[in-house]
Structures are given as structure tokens and as C-alpha cells.
Amino acid sequence: MSYYSHSTTREDGTTVGSKLLAVHTQGVLDKALHHWHDGISFDVSNTQIKALLEDIVRFHDLGKYTPYFQNYLLKRPPIDQKLKQHARFGGYAAYQRWLDKGEQKLAIVALLLIYRHHSYLFRLNDLVKKLEDGDNQKVFNEQLHSIEQIIKTIEQDSQLFDLKSLLVYPNVRGVRRAERVWVKKQADIQDYYLCNYLFSLLIEGDKLDASETEVYHRKPIEPDLVDRRFGKPAPSDAVDLFSLNQNEIRNFCRSEVVAHLENEDVLGQRVFTLTAPTGIGKTMTALDFALKLKDKISKVEGYEPQLIYALPFINIIEQALSEYEKTLAKSSFAPLTLGHYQFADIFGDPQDGDESGYEQKLMQLDTWQSDIVITSFVQFFETLICNRNKLLKKFNHYAGSIIILDEVQTLRLDYMPLIGAALHYLAKFLNARIILMTATKPKIFELAEKEILTDEGETVRPLELLTSHDKVFALFNRTTIYPKLTDLEGEPEERSQSFMESLFPSLWSSEKSCIIVCNTVNRSIFLHDSIKDYCGEHGLNTPVFYLSTNIAPVERMERIEQIKQALDEGVAPILIATQVVEAGVDIDFDMGFRDLGPIDSIIQVAGRINRHDDRTRSGAPLYIVDFAECDTIYGKLTATQARKALREAEAIPEKDYLNLITKYFDDISDRLSFRKSRAFFASMKTLKYDHENWKEEHPVSAFRIIEQSSDYRSVFIELDEESSSIRDAYLNKIIGQISKEDFDRTYKRSFQQRIISVPKKYTHGLEAINQYDENILLVPLELLNTYYDRSTGFKRETESNETYMF
């Protein structure tokens, strides 16, 4: 008799087996071992971990040998919905095998991972509760009884022997006792990384094999590709860096960074930082270092590490993809780069000869089958701290990789200890090399040590790649920050009026282009309308632009190009925006205002002023005002630290920005502010993957890099006739008139670029986009002017005084 893992339905409606179970199991094992990394380092030996992985894979589908599953798969009655389940059956056998070896902890790991390989990971206590459920034991007994006469056949087919002695329902009392000792007395953070690594290898291999997706074999990449594009930077002997022009400063920085690769112990270093001012070419400098490090690892350690580049915002992800593609185009090896983010192109270049089908291409993207991945912070960090099956498929790709994290100052301050600790252990246990890249040097690892790592007996010592970063910062006098924190008083609305009546007119003049960054959409819309009125009342032809996530993404991109054109033409526009412009947007204003916020975010706004170092505009001003919303948006800790750092000086030149950052992070005394970081870390350490009380218990499942709120709705903005066609295509996909593949190929990106997130209180009266999808609301074309302003986006007309950040 043949046993199948998967089936297919023929044109005549009959269902037949499509893949033999033994073939599938071997395929999963081959793929898991392909992605196995020899450089991992746990207290358990790699030999033992690899043996555990092989058993987890070989036993994971053992339950599919039961007639109940085979009947279900091939649609042969009778079908028993309860007895057809298969994941748990093999978990019990794997548990018994490792228990017989005297390795109860690893036995529980095997049981947990097999038990949940089609779902999310849950805590050990939940596993014990499942075992205590009498129904589960009855199901096991029935399944065991159904195969008792064919065990020898199964052993020959599966190459799993002595099954009769292994197919025993676990001793629940013994598992409960072991779980309590483990969680309360023997909890160790390495358990989290080991479980997630093995789970990832299992489920990635399972899904790749089931979808007939080929694994990618990583290629060498020439280490000098950045040199080929920009020229090899000669080491600068200049004693006086002030004598260098902008390009020479960039070359000096790149030369100093890559010079570290000559150090004998560079391969022993796991964590690096790259601190440099905006506009210094950090993206290509980091790529240059990473490619040369990859080449060195390949020659010395004998494997090809994957490059993973993560950034916070879609616009800079797309910029990075473009820059990487220009540089990698010079390679004769044609390395594969994937962009994995919200608007990612699943299909790639039709000229590349890849004939994989839609499902395979989607799986390739979701499992990072490439040489280089450029992805979002959401994808990266919510895979790193995660229990979700869908995301954990790619967790194993962190092992042995080179990871570049850009614009890390955008991370939440209260999560920085957690992020720093998680990255430290990622490097320690999974042999990842990590490069943190920033213009503001946030103290992620210092906070991690202070709040978490010291208690764990750990230290982390990053290597700064730009050794002379202090001297490089001292070269620049592009901007000066002027704190004006006491110039506005009263409630937020009164402060806005005061800003328009006195502060703005006294500091701005019409020949100056100006950027104004607010903490909330409501405040930014008010200032946009007020400034537009001000210009009209004073007979000024100043272009006034608006930019925030209140505008549909498709219009945002157009708006940025309009702003750039106005700046290039020298017409001195004014831009009112939210934080959407803080990183990666290449615009250059004469002056600016920024509402009080995190110091690193303030410095990012300064990077949009005199960006190209026009010496005639040296010391261009960025005024920091206080609309009394920082506490609400960023939290009390951020507001307190920002005020403390800014209040000591009337003017802060660019050369002192690093000192300003140091003041911001120093002397953080309120440990309660990092309570969430410590709670999430404790959940990782004790494998508290999930809990019904998310808010109080902070299980791993509750971690999100961006706070989500149920008070928002997704709204599709039908901007024009093209939008109407895209909306129709979405409906046709739902009702089956066009395939998901065709929709994704032709419409998906355009569809997503017309969706914005809006607070619920502003969406009353809007109906769902169609009768089949109530999750997305619609502003139809005929009501566009009622709900949507072409300058400032969705109309937020309400009597409520609540504020919302985007």
C-alpha cells in the first residue's frame, strides 16, 4: 500500500495522491539540512542538535500513516474530522525516543515543535494542558489501534524503527514536573533561540517541499563591487580633515570602515556599529564592508553568508533596492536580491528566465531564498521576537548571516533594551554578524546591558567601524538646533495659534524654504491650512505642501517629487509634514521647525535642512517648539529626556549633536519605562510564547515593533477612474473571476497604494469596499470631495480633541 503526504484533484473530480509520504519526509529533511548552519553555538552540542532536528523532521508527519488521515487526504469515506489529525502523533513518539536517551528537556522540545508545526508556538504550560485533556489520549489510542497491524510496513516506509516501543502517550505528571522545573529554575534565553531555530528549519522545509519550491543555493559575490562603481577609496593621510571636499570625506569614511577587515580578529567580532552624519554614503559604505566581510567568511569559514538589510520605511527600502541593484549589476555571478516588504514585487524581472509558478515565487519570497534580502523592520524584528508560523519560516536565515540595520534610531526608546539583548543573543547563539547603522548613535546595547544583560551575566562590546566618527561630525556645520520650548504656552490649540501669530512670522521669511514636522496628523493639517491662509493674506506666492500618511501612498510619492522640483527651481516652498519625512527622504530646505520629540528624530529632521552642505547656508536653523503632544505620542520618558537634553543650550551646532544624543540617553532613571522590555525578555527566556492576557503578561506573541490599535480602519481611496478599475479587480478576485495570481501581478501594488489607516471615529458613514470584505472601508469616487482633501488627505472633522500619530 502507498502512503501519501499530499493529494491533487483531477479534472474529473477524483482525488489521488500526489506525493509519497516517505518522499515528502526526505524532501523536508534535505531542505532543513540544506539550511542548517554549522556555526550555531549552544550548550547542547551541534551533533546532538542535528540529531534532534533529524528526528523532529522524520517524526513530524508520522500521523499521516493512519487510515484516518489517508481517507481524509484522498476523500475516501468514512472521514473522521477528529481522528484525521496527524501532528501530535509523531510528537509523542519523538518525545519518547529522546526521553529514552535521558534527555527530557530535548524530548519536550521535540514534542512542542512537532505538536505545533501547523500552528503558532504556545507556552509549555499550554502543552501540558493539552496532554492532560482526556480526549487527546483517546484520539492517540484510536490512531495507535488503527496502525497496530501495519507498524512493520510503516517502519520500512518511514525508516523509523522500534515504533511500537516509542508510540506511548507521554506521562503527563512527568511532563508537568519537568515543565515547572524548567520554567521556574532552569529557564535560559538560549532555549528560545534553539526552539525557534529548529522550528524554523522544520516548517520552512515542510512548506518548501509541499509547494515544490526549490531551495536557493547562495553564490559568492565579488567583494569589490562598490569599488567598481565608485572607485577604490585610497587611505587618507590628511591630518586636517577640514581640507577634504564632500567626496573625499566619503572616501575617507569608506576607507576607514573597510580597513577593519585587515584586523586578524575581525571574524571574532559579532556586533558592529557604523556612526556617520547624514549624506556621508552610509548605505554603500556598509554594503562595501559587508561584501568584503562575506568574502572573508567564505574563504576562512567555508560558507556563503546571506546579507540581510533591514530598514524602517517603505520609501527608503525602495531607494536601497535601487542602489543595491545598480551596484550588484556589475557582478558576473548575478546574485539574487529580494525585496521583502508591503509592496514587494513577487514576480521579479520577466527577463530573468525564472519559470517558477506563482505559489513558488511567493514561497521563495516568504522564506528569503536569495543571496541578499532587503526588508522592513516589521519583518525583521517581528520574526526575531515571534511565535507565528508564517513569520518563523525564515528565522533560521539569521544563522550565519550578515545583518545590516539602518536608521535604528527610529525604534521605540522603551524597546531598545529588548532589541539590544535580542540582537546580542542572535549573534551569540546563531553566529550572526550585525551592523547597526545610524547618524545618531542610539545607545541600544548600553541600555540592553543596563536593563537586561548584566543580570544575565552578559556584556556586549560593539566595534565602531568609523573610528573617527567624532572628527567627521566635527567637520559639518550644516545646521544648528535652536530650542524654543518655552515660547508656546497653554493647550495644544492655543499653542498652534501662538505659533502662527508670533513665532512663525518672526523666524521665517518668504525667501527661505521651510520644513515643519509635527507629531500628529491633526496638528499638521491645522498648520498647513493656517500657513496657506497666512501666505494668501500677505500676498505671498509661496507653494505650501503637505505630507503625511493621511495621504494615499500613491499621491505621497508624487508629492515628494513635486517638492523636489519646487526646491530645484528655487521657489522656496513650505512643507508641513509628520514623521514620514524624518529618514531617507532626499529633500533640502533652508530652515525648519520640529515639534518636541525624540532627539534622534529631531536630528533626522535636521538632515533635511542644508543637506548638501551649502557653505553659504552654514548653521541653517532648526527650531524646536513644543505643541504639548510629545508626552501623548512618544511617552513620558521620551518627553522628559528630550526636554532635559535640550534645555541647557540656546543653540546646538551640528558638531555637538552626538553630545546631545549622549545627554538624551544618559541618566535614564525611571526603570518602569523599560518594564515592557524586561517583561518581553522574560517571556522569551521562559518560552511564554502566548497568553490570553496579552496586555499584562507580555507574551512573545504580543510583541509588535509598531504599536497597533483597534481604533483604526483601513480605507480605500477611490481617487480616479483607474482606482475604480482597481477596486473592481479586487472584487473580481474575491468572487473568483480573476485569480489571486493575476490580481497580485497586475493590481496588488496599486491597490495597496490607495489604502490609508484612519481613526474609527472619522469613518462613520463609510461602507465596506464590497459585500464580501468588511475589513476595508471605501471612499467612493462620487464622495471623494466629501471625505478626502487633495492637499491634506482624509478629512478629520470631529469635535473630539484626541490626537493621533502616523
PDB file of C-alpha atoms in Angstrom, residues 222-401:
ATOM      1  CA  GLU A 222      32.730  39.774  -5.797  1.00  0.00           C
ATOM      2  CA  PRO A 223      33.935  41.812  -2.809  1.00  0.00           C
ATOM      3  CA  ASP A 224      34.936  44.857  -4.879  1.00  0.00           C
ATOM      4  CA  LEU A 225      31.579  45.722  -6.457  1.00  0.00           C
ATOM      5  CA  VAL A 226      31.272  49.022  -4.578  1.00  0.00           C
ATOM      6  CA  ASP A 227      34.830  49.877  -5.625  1.00  0.00           C
ATOM      7  CA  ARG A 228      33.918  49.146  -9.250  1.00  0.00           C
ATOM      8  CA  ARG A 229      31.024  51.576  -9.066  1.00  0.00           C
ATOM      9  CA  PHE A 230      32.573  54.405  -7.056  1.00  0.00           C
ATOM     10  CA  GLY A 231      36.298  53.744  -7.255  1.00  0.00           C
ATOM     11  CA  LYS A 232      38.512  52.236  -4.589  1.00  0.00           C
ATOM     12  CA  PRO A 233      38.989  54.703  -1.729  1.00  0.00           C
ATOM     13  CA  ALA A 234      42.663  55.326  -1.016  1.00  0.00           C
ATOM     14  CA  PRO A 235      43.517  55.639   2.678  1.00  0.00           C
ATOM     15  CA  SER A 236      43.685  59.326   3.516  1.00  0.00           C
ATOM     16  CA  ASP A 237      46.753  60.616   5.282  1.00  0.00           C
ATOM     17  CA  ALA A 238      45.226  64.044   5.667  1.00  0.00           C
ATOM     18  CA  VAL A 239      45.914  65.336   9.138  1.00  0.00           C
ATOM     19  CA  ASP A 240      43.384  68.091   8.617  1.00  0.00           C
ATOM     20  CA  LEU A 241      40.069  66.568   7.544  1.00  0.00           C
ATOM     21  CA  PHE A 242      38.731  70.080   7.001  1.00  0.00           C
ATOM     22  CA  SER A 243      40.837  70.181   3.819  1.00  0.00           C
ATOM     23  CA  LEU A 244      38.737  67.410   2.228  1.00  0.00           C
ATOM     24  CA  ASN A 245      35.750  68.037  -0.036  1.00  0.00           C
ATOM     25  CA  GLN A 246      32.482  66.111   0.272  1.00  0.00           C
ATOM     26  CA  ASN A 247      33.528  63.199  -1.968  1.00  0.00           C
ATOM     27  CA  GLU A 248      36.911  62.980  -0.295  1.00  0.00           C
ATOM     28  CA  ILE A 249      35.210  62.793   3.108  1.00  0.00           C
ATOM     29  CA  ARG A 250      33.032  59.944   1.832  1.00  0.00           C
ATOM     30  CA  ASN A 251      36.093  58.107   0.558  1.00  0.00           C
ATOM     31  CA  PHE A 252      37.883  58.686   3.854  1.00  0.00           C
ATOM     32  CA  CYS A 253      34.958  57.188   5.766  1.00  0.00           C
ATOM     33  CA  ARG A 254      34.652  54.158   3.487  1.00  0.00           C
ATOM     34  CA  SER A 255      38.381  53.556   3.621  1.00  0.00           C
ATOM     35  CA  GLU A 256      38.452  53.678   7.407  1.00  0.00           C
ATOM     36  CA  VAL A 257      35.465  51.317   7.681  1.00  0.00           C
ATOM     37  CA  VAL A 258      36.786  48.602   5.365  1.00  0.00           C
ATOM     38  CA  ALA A 259      40.273  48.857   6.905  1.00  0.00           C
ATOM     39  CA  HIS A 260      38.907  46.927   9.902  1.00  0.00           C
ATOM     40  CA  LEU A 261      38.792  43.841   7.705  1.00  0.00           C
ATOM     41  CA  GLU A 262      42.583  43.719   7.877  1.00  0.00           C
ATOM     42  CA  ASN A 263      42.420  43.090  11.631  1.00  0.00           C
ATOM     43  CA  GLU A 264      43.280  39.486  12.476  1.00  0.00           C
ATOM     44  CA  ASP A 265      40.417  39.165  14.949  1.00  0.00           C
ATOM     45  CA  VAL A 266      37.695  40.756  12.810  1.00  0.00           C
ATOM     46  CA  LEU A 267      35.959  37.400  12.270  1.00  0.00           C
ATOM     47  CA  GLY A 268      35.715  37.003  16.021  1.00  0.00           C
ATOM     48  CA  GLN A 269      33.701  40.218  16.262  1.00  0.00           C
ATOM     49  CA  ARG A 270      29.941  39.765  16.004  1.00  0.00           C
ATOM     50  CA  VAL A 271      28.448  43.228  16.585  1.00  0.00           C
ATOM     51  CA  PHE A 272      29.475  46.414  14.763  1.00  0.00           C
ATOM     52  CA  THR A 273      28.200  49.974  14.678  1.00  0.00           C
ATOM     53  CA  LEU A 274      28.599  52.480  11.868  1.00  0.00           C
ATOM     54  CA  THR A 275      28.000  56.027  13.065  1.00  0.00           C
ATOM     55  CA  ALA A 276      28.230  58.800  10.477  1.00  0.00           C
ATOM     56  CA  PRO A 277      26.440  62.054   9.623  1.00  0.00           C
ATOM     57  CA  THR A 278      23.630  62.091   7.082  1.00  0.00           C
ATOM     58  CA  GLY A 279      24.739  62.369   3.479  1.00  0.00           C
ATOM     59  CA  ILE A 280      28.037  60.576   4.042  1.00  0.00           C
ATOM     60  CA  GLY A 281      27.149  57.489   1.984  1.00  0.00           C
ATOM     61  CA  LYS A 282      26.461  55.004   4.789  1.00  0.00           C
ATOM     62  CA  THR A 283      24.388  52.687   2.579  1.00  0.00           C
ATOM     63  CA  MET A 284      27.196  51.937   0.142  1.00  0.00           C
ATOM     64  CA  THR A 285      29.867  52.026   2.857  1.00  0.00           C
ATOM     65  CA  ALA A 286      28.004  49.347   4.810  1.00  0.00           C
ATOM     66  CA  LEU A 287      27.488  47.276   1.650  1.00  0.00           C
ATOM     67  CA  ASP A 288      31.191  47.553   0.830  1.00  0.00           C
ATOM     68  CA  PHE A 289      32.131  46.317   4.302  1.00  0.00           C
ATOM     69  CA  ALA A 290      29.510  43.550   4.200  1.00  0.00           C
ATOM     70  CA  LEU A 291      30.612  42.224   0.797  1.00  0.00           C
ATOM     71  CA  LYS A 292      34.247  42.155   1.848  1.00  0.00           C
ATOM     72  CA  LEU A 293      33.309  40.524   5.162  1.00  0.00           C
ATOM     73  CA  LYS A 294      31.225  37.947   3.276  1.00  0.00           C
ATOM     74  CA  ASP A 295      34.211  37.136   1.075  1.00  0.00           C
ATOM     75  CA  LYS A 296      36.463  36.740   4.115  1.00  0.00           C
ATOM     76  CA  ILE A 297      33.937  34.449   5.846  1.00  0.00           C
ATOM     77  CA  SER A 298      33.614  32.378   2.683  1.00  0.00           C
ATOM     78  CA  LYS A 299      37.378  31.847   2.455  1.00  0.00           C
ATOM     79  CA  VAL A 300      38.026  31.230   6.161  1.00  0.00           C
ATOM     80  CA  GLU A 301      34.830  29.588   7.439  1.00  0.00           C
ATOM     81  CA  GLY A 302      33.738  27.891   4.244  1.00  0.00           C
ATOM     82  CA  TYR A 303      30.166  29.063   3.718  1.00  0.00           C
ATOM     83  CA  GLU A 304      28.345  31.857   1.877  1.00  0.00           C
ATOM     84  CA  PRO A 305      26.552  34.088   4.396  1.00  0.00           C
ATOM     85  CA  GLN A 306      23.280  35.708   3.405  1.00  0.00           C
ATOM     86  CA  LEU A 307      23.126  39.518   3.566  1.00  0.00           C
ATOM     87  CA  ILE A 308      20.024  40.856   5.322  1.00  0.00           C
ATOM     88  CA  TYR A 309      19.433  44.609   5.152  1.00  0.00           C
ATOM     89  CA  ALA A 310      16.505  45.952   7.219  1.00  0.00           C
ATOM     90  CA  LEU A 311      15.102  49.480   7.194  1.00  0.00           C
ATOM     91  CA  PRO A 312      12.098  51.153   8.827  1.00  0.00           C
ATOM     92  CA  PHE A 313      10.197  52.766   5.937  1.00  0.00           C
ATOM     93  CA  ILE A 314       8.967  51.637   2.527  1.00  0.00           C
ATOM     94  CA  ASN A 315      10.336  54.660   0.679  1.00  0.00           C
ATOM     95  CA  ILE A 316      13.910  54.067   1.859  1.00  0.00           C
ATOM     96  CA  ILE A 317      13.579  50.307   1.287  1.00  0.00           C
ATOM     97  CA  GLU A 318      12.825  51.033  -2.363  1.00  0.00           C
ATOM     98  CA  GLN A 319      15.701  53.522  -2.562  1.00  0.00           C
ATOM     99  CA  ALA A 320      18.041  50.910  -1.066  1.00  0.00           C
ATOM    100  CA  LEU A 321      16.835  48.274  -3.547  1.00  0.00           C
ATOM    101  CA  SER A 322      17.602  50.625  -6.402  1.00  0.00           C
ATOM    102  CA  GLU A 323      21.102  51.426  -5.107  1.00  0.00           C
ATOM    103  CA  TYR A 324      21.907  47.775  -4.430  1.00  0.00           C
ATOM    104  CA  GLU A 325      20.744  46.739  -7.894  1.00  0.00           C
ATOM    105  CA  LYS A 326      22.951  49.384  -9.533  1.00  0.00           C
ATOM    106  CA  THR A 327      25.972  48.113  -7.599  1.00  0.00           C
ATOM    107  CA  LEU A 328      25.275  44.380  -7.952  1.00  0.00           C
ATOM    108  CA  ALA A 329      24.659  44.749 -11.690  1.00  0.00           C
ATOM    109  CA  LYS A 330      28.451  44.784 -12.041  1.00  0.00           C
ATOM    110  CA  SER A 331      28.710  41.219 -10.704  1.00  0.00           C
ATOM    111  CA  SER A 332      29.362  38.304 -13.055  1.00  0.00           C
ATOM    112  CA  PHE A 333      27.698  35.914 -10.567  1.00  0.00           C
ATOM    113  CA  ALA A 334      24.266  37.615 -10.883  1.00  0.00           C
ATOM    114  CA  PRO A 335      23.436  37.423  -7.159  1.00  0.00           C
ATOM    115  CA  LEU A 336      19.744  37.333  -6.331  1.00  0.00           C
ATOM    116  CA  THR A 337      18.356  40.220  -4.268  1.00  0.00           C
ATOM    117  CA  LEU A 338      14.844  40.044  -2.828  1.00  0.00           C
ATOM    118  CA  GLY A 339      12.826  42.970  -1.540  1.00  0.00           C
ATOM    119  CA  HIS A 340      10.503  41.695   1.195  1.00  0.00           C
ATOM    120  CA  TYR A 341       8.067  44.384   2.351  1.00  0.00           C
ATOM    121  CA  GLN A 342       4.478  45.507   1.882  1.00  0.00           C
ATOM    122  CA  PHE A 343       4.777  46.461  -1.795  1.00  0.00           C
ATOM    123  CA  ALA A 344       7.258  43.721  -2.732  1.00  0.00           C
ATOM    124  CA  ASP A 345       7.228  42.503  -6.337  1.00  0.00           C
ATOM    125  CA  ILE A 346       6.569  38.759  -6.144  1.00  0.00           C
ATOM    126  CA  PHE A 347       7.166  38.147  -9.828  1.00  0.00           C
ATOM    127  CA  GLY A 348      10.519  39.834 -10.403  1.00  0.00           C
ATOM    128  CA  ASP A 349      12.036  40.579 -13.787  1.00  0.00           C
ATOM    129  CA  PRO A 350      10.329  38.536 -16.552  1.00  0.00           C
ATOM    130  CA  GLN A 351      13.669  38.529 -18.400  1.00  0.00           C
ATOM    131  CA  ASP A 352      15.499  36.585 -15.663  1.00  0.00           C
ATOM    132  CA  GLY A 353      14.385  33.200 -17.014  1.00  0.00           C
ATOM    133  CA  ASP A 354      12.823  32.023 -13.756  1.00  0.00           C
ATOM    134  CA  GLU A 355       9.816  29.894 -14.717  1.00  0.00           C
ATOM    135  CA  SER A 356       8.640  29.226 -11.146  1.00  0.00           C
ATOM    136  CA  GLY A 357       4.900  29.445 -10.649  1.00  0.00           C
ATOM    137  CA  TYR A 358       3.109  31.981  -8.509  1.00  0.00           C
ATOM    138  CA  GLU A 359       2.962  29.806  -5.369  1.00  0.00           C
ATOM    139  CA  GLN A 360       6.654  29.007  -5.668  1.00  0.00           C
ATOM    140  CA  LYS A 361       7.612  32.656  -6.152  1.00  0.00           C
ATOM    141  CA  LEU A 362       5.556  33.634  -3.128  1.00  0.00           C
ATOM    142  CA  MET A 363       7.220  30.906  -1.063  1.00  0.00           C
ATOM    143  CA  GLN A 364      10.677  31.984  -2.290  1.00  0.00           C
ATOM    144  CA  LEU A 365       9.929  35.493  -1.077  1.00  0.00           C
ATOM    145  CA  ASP A 366       8.459  34.434   2.279  1.00  0.00           C
ATOM    146  CA  THR A 367      11.438  32.172   3.012  1.00  0.00           C
ATOM    147  CA  TRP A 368      14.162  34.529   1.753  1.00  0.00           C
ATOM    148  CA  GLN A 369      15.551  32.218  -0.941  1.00  0.00           C
ATOM    149  CA  SER A 370      18.271  34.603  -2.149  1.00  0.00           C
ATOM    150  CA  ASP A 371      21.774  35.955  -1.635  1.00  0.00           C
ATOM    151  CA  ILE A 372      20.587  39.313  -0.320  1.00  0.00           C
ATOM    152  CA  VAL A 373      17.326  40.326   1.353  1.00  0.00           C
ATOM    153  CA  ILE A 374      16.209  43.936   1.781  1.00  0.00           C
ATOM    154  CA  THR A 375      13.294  44.035   4.169  1.00  0.00           C
ATOM    155  CA  SER A 376      11.371  46.107   6.690  1.00  0.00           C
ATOM    156  CA  PHE A 377      11.886  46.455  10.431  1.00  0.00           C
ATOM    157  CA  VAL A 378       8.444  44.896  10.868  1.00  0.00           C
ATOM    158  CA  GLN A 379       9.501  41.741   9.003  1.00  0.00           C
ATOM    159  CA  PHE A 380      12.907  41.592  10.670  1.00  0.00           C
ATOM    160  CA  PHE A 381      12.081  42.253  14.315  1.00  0.00           C
ATOM    161  CA  GLU A 382       8.683  40.551  14.330  1.00  0.00           C
ATOM    162  CA  THR A 383      10.433  37.410  13.074  1.00  0.00           C
ATOM    163  CA  LEU A 384      13.174  37.754  15.676  1.00  0.00           C
ATOM    164  CA  ILE A 385      10.697  38.054  18.572  1.00  0.00           C
ATOM    165  CA  CYS A 386       7.836  35.905  17.393  1.00  0.00           C
ATOM    166  CA  ASN A 387       5.710  32.770  17.784  1.00  0.00           C
ATOM    167  CA  ARG A 388       3.862  32.965  14.434  1.00  0.00           C
ATOM    168  CA  ASN A 389       4.303  30.119  11.982  1.00  0.00           C
ATOM    169  CA  LYS A 390       4.114  32.344   8.910  1.00  0.00           C
ATOM    170  CA  LEU A 391       6.981  34.571  10.037  1.00  0.00           C
ATOM    171  CA  LEU A 392       9.158  31.935  11.707  1.00  0.00           C
ATOM    172  CA  LYS A 393       9.730  30.111   8.408  1.00  0.00           C
ATOM    173  CA  LYS A 394      12.651  32.452   7.794  1.00  0.00           C
ATOM    174  CA  PHE A 395      14.031  32.681  11.367  1.00  0.00           C
ATOM    175  CA  ASN A 396      16.767  30.141  10.523  1.00  0.00           C
ATOM    176  CA  HIS A 397      18.137  32.523   7.885  1.00  0.00           C
ATOM    177  CA  TYR A 398      19.551  34.696  10.661  1.00  0.00           C
ATOM    178  CA  ALA A 399      22.077  31.923  11.402  1.00  0.00           C
ATOM    179  CA  GLY A 400      25.469  32.800   9.949  1.00  0.00           C
ATOM    180  CA  SER A 401      24.104  35.879   8.191  1.00  0.00           C
TER     181      SER A 401
END
